[in-house]
Short mmCIF file of C-alpha atoms in Angstrom, two decimals:
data_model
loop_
_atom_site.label_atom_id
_atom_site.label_comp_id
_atom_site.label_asym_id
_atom_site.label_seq_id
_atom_site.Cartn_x
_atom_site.Cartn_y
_atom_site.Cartn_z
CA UNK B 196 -25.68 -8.39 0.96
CA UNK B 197 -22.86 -9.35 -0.82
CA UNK B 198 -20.41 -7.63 1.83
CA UNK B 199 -18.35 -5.63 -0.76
CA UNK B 200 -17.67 -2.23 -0.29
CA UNK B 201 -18.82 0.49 -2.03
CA UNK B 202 -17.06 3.05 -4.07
CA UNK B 203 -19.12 5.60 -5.34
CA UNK B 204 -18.27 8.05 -2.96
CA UNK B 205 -15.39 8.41 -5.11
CA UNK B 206 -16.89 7.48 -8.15
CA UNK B 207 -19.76 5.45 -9.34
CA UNK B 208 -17.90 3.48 -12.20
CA UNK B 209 -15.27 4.32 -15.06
CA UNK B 210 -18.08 6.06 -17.37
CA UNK B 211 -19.24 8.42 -13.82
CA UNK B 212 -19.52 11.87 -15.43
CA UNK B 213 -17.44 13.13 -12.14
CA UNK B 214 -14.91 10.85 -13.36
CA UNK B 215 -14.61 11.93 -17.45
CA UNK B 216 -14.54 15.49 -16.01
CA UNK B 217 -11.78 14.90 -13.18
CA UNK B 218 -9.85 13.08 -15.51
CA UNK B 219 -9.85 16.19 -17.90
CA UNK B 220 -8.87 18.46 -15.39
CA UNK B 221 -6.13 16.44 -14.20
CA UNK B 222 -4.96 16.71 -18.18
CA UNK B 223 -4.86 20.19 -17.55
CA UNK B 224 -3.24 20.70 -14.59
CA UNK B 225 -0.48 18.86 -16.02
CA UNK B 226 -0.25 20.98 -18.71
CA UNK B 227 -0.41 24.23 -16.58
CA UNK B 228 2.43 22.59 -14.46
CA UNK B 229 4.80 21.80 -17.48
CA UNK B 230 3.65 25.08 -18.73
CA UNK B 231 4.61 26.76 -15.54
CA UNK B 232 7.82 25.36 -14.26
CA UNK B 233 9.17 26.12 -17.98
CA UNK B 234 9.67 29.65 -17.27
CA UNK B 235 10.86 29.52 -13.48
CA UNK B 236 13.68 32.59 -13.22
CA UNK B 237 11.52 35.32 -14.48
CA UNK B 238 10.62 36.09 -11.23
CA UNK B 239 10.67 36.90 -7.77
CA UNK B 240 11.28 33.59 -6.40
CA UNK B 241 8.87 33.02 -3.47
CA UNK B 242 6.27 33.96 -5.95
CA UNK B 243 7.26 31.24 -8.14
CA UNK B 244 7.74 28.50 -5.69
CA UNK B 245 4.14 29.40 -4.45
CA UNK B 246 2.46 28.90 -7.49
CA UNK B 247 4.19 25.56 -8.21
CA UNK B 248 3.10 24.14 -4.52
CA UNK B 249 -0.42 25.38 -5.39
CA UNK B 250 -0.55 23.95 -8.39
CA UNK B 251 1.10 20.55 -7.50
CA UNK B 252 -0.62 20.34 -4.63
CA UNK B 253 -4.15 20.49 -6.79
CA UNK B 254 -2.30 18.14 -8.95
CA UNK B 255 -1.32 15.41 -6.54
CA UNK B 256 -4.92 15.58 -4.50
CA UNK B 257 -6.69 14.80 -7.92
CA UNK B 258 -4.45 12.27 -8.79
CA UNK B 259 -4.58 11.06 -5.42
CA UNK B 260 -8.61 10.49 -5.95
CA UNK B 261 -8.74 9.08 -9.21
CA UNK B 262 -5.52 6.65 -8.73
CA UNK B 263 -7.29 5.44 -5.26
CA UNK B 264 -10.24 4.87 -7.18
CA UNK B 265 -8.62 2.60 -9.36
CA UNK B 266 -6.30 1.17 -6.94
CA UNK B 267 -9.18 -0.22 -4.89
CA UNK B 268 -11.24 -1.52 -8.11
CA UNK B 269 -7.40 -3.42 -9.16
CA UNK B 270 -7.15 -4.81 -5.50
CA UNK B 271 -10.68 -6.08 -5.23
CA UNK B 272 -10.47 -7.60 -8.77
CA UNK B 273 -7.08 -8.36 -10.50
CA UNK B 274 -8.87 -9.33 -13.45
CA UNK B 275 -11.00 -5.93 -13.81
CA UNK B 276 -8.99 -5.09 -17.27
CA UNK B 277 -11.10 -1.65 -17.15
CA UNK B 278 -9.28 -0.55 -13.60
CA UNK B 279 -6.31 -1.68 -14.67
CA UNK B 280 -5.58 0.21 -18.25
CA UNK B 281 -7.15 3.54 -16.44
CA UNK B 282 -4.33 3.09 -13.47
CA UNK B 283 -2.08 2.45 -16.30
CA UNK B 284 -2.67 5.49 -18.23
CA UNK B 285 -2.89 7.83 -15.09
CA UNK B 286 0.92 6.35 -14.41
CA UNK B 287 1.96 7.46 -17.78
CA UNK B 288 -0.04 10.55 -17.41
CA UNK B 289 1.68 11.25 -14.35
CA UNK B 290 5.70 10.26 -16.04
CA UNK B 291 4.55 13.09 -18.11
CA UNK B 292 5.40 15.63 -15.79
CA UNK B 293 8.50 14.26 -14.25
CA UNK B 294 10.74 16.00 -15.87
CA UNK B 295 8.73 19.51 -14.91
CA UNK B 296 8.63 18.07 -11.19
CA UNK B 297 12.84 18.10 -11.51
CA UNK B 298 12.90 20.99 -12.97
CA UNK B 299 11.01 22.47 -9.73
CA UNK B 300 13.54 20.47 -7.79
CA UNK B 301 16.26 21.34 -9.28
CA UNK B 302 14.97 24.96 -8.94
CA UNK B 303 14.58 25.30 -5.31
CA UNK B 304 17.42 23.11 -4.45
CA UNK B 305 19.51 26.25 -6.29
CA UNK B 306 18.63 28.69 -4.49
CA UNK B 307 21.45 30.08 -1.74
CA UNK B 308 18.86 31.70 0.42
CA UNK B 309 16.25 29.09 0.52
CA UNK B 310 15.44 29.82 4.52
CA UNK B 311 15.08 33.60 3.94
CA UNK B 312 12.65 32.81 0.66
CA UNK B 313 10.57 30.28 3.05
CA UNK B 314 10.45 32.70 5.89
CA UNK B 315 9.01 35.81 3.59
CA UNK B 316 6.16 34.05 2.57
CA UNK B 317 3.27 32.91 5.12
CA UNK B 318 2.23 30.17 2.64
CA UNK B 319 5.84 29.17 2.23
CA UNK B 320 6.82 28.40 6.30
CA UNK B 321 3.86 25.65 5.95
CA UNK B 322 5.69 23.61 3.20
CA UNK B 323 9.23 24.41 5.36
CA UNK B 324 9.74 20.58 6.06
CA UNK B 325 8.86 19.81 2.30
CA UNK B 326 11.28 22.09 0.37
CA UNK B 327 14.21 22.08 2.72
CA UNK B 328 13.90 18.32 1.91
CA UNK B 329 14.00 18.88 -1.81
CA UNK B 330 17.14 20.81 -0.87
CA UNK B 331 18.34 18.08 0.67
CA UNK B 332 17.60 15.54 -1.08
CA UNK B 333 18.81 17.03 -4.64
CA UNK B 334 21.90 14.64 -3.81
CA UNK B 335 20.64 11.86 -5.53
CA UNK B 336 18.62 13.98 -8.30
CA UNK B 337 19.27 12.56 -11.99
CA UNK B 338 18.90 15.56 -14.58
CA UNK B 339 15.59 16.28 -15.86
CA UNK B 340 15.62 13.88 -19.10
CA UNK B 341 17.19 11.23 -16.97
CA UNK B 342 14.27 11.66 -14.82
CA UNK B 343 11.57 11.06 -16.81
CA UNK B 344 13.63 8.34 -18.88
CA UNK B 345 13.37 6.64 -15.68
CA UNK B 346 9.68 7.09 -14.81
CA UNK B 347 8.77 5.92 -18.25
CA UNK B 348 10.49 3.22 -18.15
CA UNK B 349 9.01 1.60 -14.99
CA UNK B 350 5.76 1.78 -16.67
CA UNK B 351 6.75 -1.33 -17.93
CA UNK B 352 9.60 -2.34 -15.31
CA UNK B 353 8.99 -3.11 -11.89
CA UNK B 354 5.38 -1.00 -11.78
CA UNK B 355 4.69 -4.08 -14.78
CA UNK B 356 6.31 -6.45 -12.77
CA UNK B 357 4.00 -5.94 -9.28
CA UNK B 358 0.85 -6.04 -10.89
CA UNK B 359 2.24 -8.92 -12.28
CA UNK B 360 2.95 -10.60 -9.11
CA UNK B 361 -0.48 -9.77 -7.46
CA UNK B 362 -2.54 -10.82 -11.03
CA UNK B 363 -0.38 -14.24 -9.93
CA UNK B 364 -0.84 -14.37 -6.66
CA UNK B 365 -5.00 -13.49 -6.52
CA UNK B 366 -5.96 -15.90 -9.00
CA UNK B 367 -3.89 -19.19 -8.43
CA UNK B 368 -6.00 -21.52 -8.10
CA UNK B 369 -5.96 -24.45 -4.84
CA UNK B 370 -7.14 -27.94 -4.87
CA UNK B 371 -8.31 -28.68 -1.43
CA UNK B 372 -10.38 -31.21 -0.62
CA UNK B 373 -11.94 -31.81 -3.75
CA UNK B 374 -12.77 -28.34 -4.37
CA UNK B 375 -11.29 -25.45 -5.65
CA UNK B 376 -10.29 -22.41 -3.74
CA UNK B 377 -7.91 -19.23 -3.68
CA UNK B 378 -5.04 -18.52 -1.82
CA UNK B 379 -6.19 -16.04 0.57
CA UNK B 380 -8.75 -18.39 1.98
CA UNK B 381 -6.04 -21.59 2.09
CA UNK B 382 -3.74 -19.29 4.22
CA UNK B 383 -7.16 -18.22 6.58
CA UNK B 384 -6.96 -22.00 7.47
CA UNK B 385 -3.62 -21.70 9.16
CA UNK B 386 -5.92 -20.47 12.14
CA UNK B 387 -8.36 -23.41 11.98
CA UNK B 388 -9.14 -24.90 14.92
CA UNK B 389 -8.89 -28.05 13.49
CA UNK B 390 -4.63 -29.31 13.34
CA UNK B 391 -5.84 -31.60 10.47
CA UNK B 392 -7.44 -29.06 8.42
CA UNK B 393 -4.28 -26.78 9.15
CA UNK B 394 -2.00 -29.38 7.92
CA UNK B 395 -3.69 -30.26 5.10
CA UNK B 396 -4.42 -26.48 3.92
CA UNK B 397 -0.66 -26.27 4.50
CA UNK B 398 -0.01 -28.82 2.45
CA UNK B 399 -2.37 -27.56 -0.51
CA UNK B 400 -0.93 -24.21 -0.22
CA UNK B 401 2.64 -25.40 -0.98
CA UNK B 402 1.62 -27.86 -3.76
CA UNK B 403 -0.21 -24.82 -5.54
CA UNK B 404 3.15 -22.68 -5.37
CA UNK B 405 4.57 -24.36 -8.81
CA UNK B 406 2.03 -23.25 -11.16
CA UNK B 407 3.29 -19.76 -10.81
CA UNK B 408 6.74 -20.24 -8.96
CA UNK B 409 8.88 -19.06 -12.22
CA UNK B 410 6.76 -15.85 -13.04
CA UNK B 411 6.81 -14.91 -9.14
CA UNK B 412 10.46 -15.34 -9.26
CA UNK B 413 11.08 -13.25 -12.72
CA UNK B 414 8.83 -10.44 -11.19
CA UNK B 415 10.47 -10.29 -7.86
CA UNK B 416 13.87 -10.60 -9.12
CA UNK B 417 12.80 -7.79 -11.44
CA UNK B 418 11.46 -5.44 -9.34
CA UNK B 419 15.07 -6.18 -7.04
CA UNK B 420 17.22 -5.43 -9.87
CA UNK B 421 15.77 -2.00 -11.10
CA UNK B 422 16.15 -1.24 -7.40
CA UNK B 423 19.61 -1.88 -7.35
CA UNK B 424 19.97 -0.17 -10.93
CA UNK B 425 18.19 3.01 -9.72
CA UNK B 426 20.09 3.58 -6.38
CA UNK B 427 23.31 2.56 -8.26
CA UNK B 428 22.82 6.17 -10.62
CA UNK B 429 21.67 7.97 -7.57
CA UNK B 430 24.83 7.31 -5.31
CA UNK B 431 22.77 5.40 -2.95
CA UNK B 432 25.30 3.28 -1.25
CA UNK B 433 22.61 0.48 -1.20
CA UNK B 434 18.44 0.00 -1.09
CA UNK B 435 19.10 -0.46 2.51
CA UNK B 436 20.72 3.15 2.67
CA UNK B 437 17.83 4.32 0.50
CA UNK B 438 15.46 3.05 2.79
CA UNK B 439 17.22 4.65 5.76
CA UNK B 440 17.66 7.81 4.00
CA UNK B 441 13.37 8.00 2.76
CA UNK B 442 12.58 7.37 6.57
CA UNK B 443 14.69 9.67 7.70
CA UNK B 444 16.50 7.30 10.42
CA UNK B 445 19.93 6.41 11.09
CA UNK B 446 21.42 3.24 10.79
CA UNK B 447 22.38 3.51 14.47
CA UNK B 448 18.31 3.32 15.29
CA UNK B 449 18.13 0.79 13.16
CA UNK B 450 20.71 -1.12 14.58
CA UNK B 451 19.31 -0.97 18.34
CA UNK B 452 16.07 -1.92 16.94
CA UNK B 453 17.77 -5.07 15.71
CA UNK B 454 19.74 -5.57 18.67
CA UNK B 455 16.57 -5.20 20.84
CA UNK B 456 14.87 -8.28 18.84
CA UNK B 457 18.18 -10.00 19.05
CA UNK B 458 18.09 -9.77 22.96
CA UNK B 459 14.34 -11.11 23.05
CA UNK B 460 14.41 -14.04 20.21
CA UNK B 461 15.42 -16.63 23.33
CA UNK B 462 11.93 -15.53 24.91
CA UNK B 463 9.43 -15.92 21.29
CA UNK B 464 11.92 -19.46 20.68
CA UNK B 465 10.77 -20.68 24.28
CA UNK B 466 7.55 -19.29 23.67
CA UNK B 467 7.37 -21.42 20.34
CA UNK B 468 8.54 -24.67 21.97
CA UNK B 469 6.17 -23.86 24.26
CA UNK B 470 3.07 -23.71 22.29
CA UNK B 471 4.94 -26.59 19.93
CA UNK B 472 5.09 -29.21 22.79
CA UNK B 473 1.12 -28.21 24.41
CA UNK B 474 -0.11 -29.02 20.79
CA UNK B 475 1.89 -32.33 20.72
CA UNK B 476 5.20 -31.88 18.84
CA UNK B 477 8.47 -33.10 20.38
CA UNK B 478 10.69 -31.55 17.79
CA UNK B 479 10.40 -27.95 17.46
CA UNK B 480 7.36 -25.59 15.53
CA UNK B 481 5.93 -27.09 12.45
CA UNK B 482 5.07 -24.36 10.09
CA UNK B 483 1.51 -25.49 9.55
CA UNK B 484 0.71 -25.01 13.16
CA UNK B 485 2.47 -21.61 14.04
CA UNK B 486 -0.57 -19.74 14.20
CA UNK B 487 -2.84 -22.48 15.83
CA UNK B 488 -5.19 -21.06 18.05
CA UNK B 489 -4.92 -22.24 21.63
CA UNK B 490 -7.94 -23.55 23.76
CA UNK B 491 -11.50 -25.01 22.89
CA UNK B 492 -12.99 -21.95 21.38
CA UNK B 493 -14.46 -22.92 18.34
CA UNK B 494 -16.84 -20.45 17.76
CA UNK B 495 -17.25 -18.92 14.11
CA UNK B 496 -18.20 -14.87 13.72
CA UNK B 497 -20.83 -13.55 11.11
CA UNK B 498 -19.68 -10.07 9.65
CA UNK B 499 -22.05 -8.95 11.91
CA UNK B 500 -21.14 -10.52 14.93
CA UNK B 501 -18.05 -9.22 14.25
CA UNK B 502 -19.76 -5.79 14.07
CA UNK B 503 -21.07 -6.10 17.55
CA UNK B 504 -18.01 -6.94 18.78
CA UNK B 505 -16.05 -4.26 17.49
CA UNK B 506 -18.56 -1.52 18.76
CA UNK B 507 -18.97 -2.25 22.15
CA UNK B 508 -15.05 -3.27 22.50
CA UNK B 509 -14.46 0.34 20.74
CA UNK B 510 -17.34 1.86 22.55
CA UNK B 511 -16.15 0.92 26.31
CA UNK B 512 -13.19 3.42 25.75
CA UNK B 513 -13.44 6.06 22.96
CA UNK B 514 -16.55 6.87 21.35
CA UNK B 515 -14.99 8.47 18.78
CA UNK B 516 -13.86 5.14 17.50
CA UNK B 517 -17.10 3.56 18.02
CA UNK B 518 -18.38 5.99 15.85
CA UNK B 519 -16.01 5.44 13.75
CA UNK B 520 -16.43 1.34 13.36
CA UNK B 521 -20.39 2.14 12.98
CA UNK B 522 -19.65 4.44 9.65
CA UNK B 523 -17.24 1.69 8.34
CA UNK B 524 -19.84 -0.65 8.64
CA UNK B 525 -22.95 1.46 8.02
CA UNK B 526 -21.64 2.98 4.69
CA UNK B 527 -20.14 -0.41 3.41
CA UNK B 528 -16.18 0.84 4.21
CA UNK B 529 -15.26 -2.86 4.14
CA UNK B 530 -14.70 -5.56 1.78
CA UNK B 531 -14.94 -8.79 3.42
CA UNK B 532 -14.66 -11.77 2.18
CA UNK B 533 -11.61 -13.78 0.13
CA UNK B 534 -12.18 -14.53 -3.15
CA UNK B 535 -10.84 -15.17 -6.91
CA UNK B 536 -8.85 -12.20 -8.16
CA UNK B 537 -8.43 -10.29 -5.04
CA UNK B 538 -5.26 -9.39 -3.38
CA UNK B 539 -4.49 -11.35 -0.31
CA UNK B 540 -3.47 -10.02 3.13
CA UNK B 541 -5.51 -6.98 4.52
CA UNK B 542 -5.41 -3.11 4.22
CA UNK B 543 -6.73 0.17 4.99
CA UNK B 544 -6.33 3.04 2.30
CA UNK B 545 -7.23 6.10 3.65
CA UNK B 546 -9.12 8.88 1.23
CA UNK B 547 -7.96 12.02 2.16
CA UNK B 548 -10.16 14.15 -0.40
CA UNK B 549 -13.67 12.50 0.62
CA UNK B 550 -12.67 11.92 4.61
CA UNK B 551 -13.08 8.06 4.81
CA UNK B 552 -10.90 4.79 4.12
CA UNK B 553 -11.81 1.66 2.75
CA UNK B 554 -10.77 -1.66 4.39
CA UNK B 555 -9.51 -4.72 2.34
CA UNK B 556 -9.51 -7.66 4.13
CA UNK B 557 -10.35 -11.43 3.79
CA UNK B 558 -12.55 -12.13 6.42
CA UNK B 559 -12.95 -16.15 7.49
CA UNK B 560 -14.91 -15.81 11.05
CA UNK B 561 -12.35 -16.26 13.25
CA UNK B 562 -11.71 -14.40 15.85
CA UNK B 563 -8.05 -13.42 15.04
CA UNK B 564 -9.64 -11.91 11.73
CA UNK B 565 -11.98 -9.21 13.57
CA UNK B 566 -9.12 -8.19 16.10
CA UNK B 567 -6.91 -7.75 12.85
#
């Protein structure tokens, strides 16, 4: 096995009939949408809003599928140019119909009786939350051509400018050792038992940084400044309002959250001198050994002793989740292992439209990797 996981529940590859012929109706969908939110006002308006939401909602879960598809193929592979110009083309596919999406926002924002359209349609009440948001949230709604302007622009702003950053960041390659290795796996060695092999993987990680340092910064900076540009036209007061306002939460919660970490830092610093002074440093926390593992255990997991783990932990509470863990594993859910040209760090993306998920993670057989 080569411990990869498998896609074809979604599709078997770029040329999979089921893809060709999802792709085509996602074509026409957005041409039914443009077509239909074109003519809103001619009639009654619950009517109308319903057969947008139908039709966006077919949209969005076929989008959803194919984009996921394509998604997971980029974040397994950066270097999978196939992936990547279909994920580009669905994005422009999709700025297509930006305009018709504010046109539909713009729509329902107007209408003065918006609670008495909702509550005369059964259909309606369930998307309640959803359109008394786009009410809402018309605020900060550009017009229609500035709209799409902006969508089609960030095709190649700060959309560009991530898959930039994590094309950089998969394949950089790190001398360590005499050998050469990715970054993912360097940053695995942070939890080596071994404080050499910790200091010296910190060490390689930090001398591979300068080989892509400048691009990193130009895509970052990028990304920052559209952000800034974009809330700037909106009336955001800042990204940090923007945030707030997205998560619905006020900057009050957010505060106390703060304030609670604030109150408790004195506890994680002690805890860090702590752990700093059992593994032998006067001074404070090096970096390279703030995730040390404490104690003799030594021992190194297979993917699937790892498995066996997971089940019976799962299993001696909720079966359901056992069950759960045993399809992840049986039907190849996970990708394991780090290697060239895939995204560091770990993820689940859950599939909505097929009823699994698909795990991203780069596995090194400790045990602070299965628990994660």
């Amino acid at each position: 096995m080569d411990y990869r996981w498998s896609l074809d529940a979604l599709y078997t590859s770029l040329e999979d009939e089921h893809f060709l012929a999802d792709w085509k109706k996602l074509e026409e969908l957005c041409t039914r949408y443009q077509e239909r939110t074109a003519c809103l006002g001619g009639a009654a308006p619950a009517a109308e809003i319903r057969a947008v939401l139908e039709l966006q909602e077919a949209l969005e879960e076929l989008a959803e599928r194919l984009g996921i598809y394509a998604g997971l193929r980029q974040a397994a592979d950066t270097k999978d140019t196939q992936s990547a110009s279909v994920f580009g083309r669905l994005k422009g596919e999709l700025a297509e119909i930006v305009g018709a999406q504010t046109a539909f926002r713009q729509f329902v924002a107007k209408q003065e009786n918006l609670d008495a359209i909702i509550a005369s349609d059964p259909v309606l009440t369930e998307y309640r939350y959803l359109l008394t948001n786009i009410r809402k949230d018309s605020r900060y709604l550009l017009e229609q051509k500035e709209e799409e302007i902006m969508a089609r622009m960030d095709l190649s702003g700060a959309s560009a400018w991530e898959d930039v950053q994590a094309y950089l960041t998969s394949s950089v390659q790190v001398e360590f050792r005499g050998k050469t290795t990715t970054l993912s796996a360097i940053r695995n060695l942070a939890y080596d038992p071994d404080p050499a092999t910790r200091r010296e993987a910190y060490e390689a990680e930090l001398k591979c940084y300068p080989k892509i340092a400048d691009p990193v910064a130009f895509s970052l900076n990028s990304i920052k400044l559209q952000m800034l540009n974009d809330c700037r036209l909106r009336g955001y007061e800042s990204p940090l309002q923007r945030a707030l306002y997205d998560a619905r939460m006020d900057r009050k919660t957010l505060d106390a959250m703060f304030a609670a970490i604030d109150e408790y830092l004195p506890k994680f610093w002690a805890y860090l001198r702590g752990k700093a002074k059992a593994l032998g440093h006067e001074n404070g926390m090096p970096w390279y050994d703030m995730f040390a593992p404490m104690g003799e255990n030594n021992r190194k997991y297979s993917v699937e002793d790892a498995r066996e783990l997971l089940l019976r932990l799962f299993g001696g509470f909720d079966e359901a989740l056992r069950a759960m863990v045993q399809e992840a594993f049986d039907h190849d859910w996970i990708d394991f292992f780090p290697r060239e040209g895939k995204v560091g760090g770990a993820f689940c993306q859950g599939i909505q439209s097929i009823r699994q998920s698909r795990i991203l993670t780069n596995f090194d057989g400790t045990y602070s990797d299965i628990v994660t």
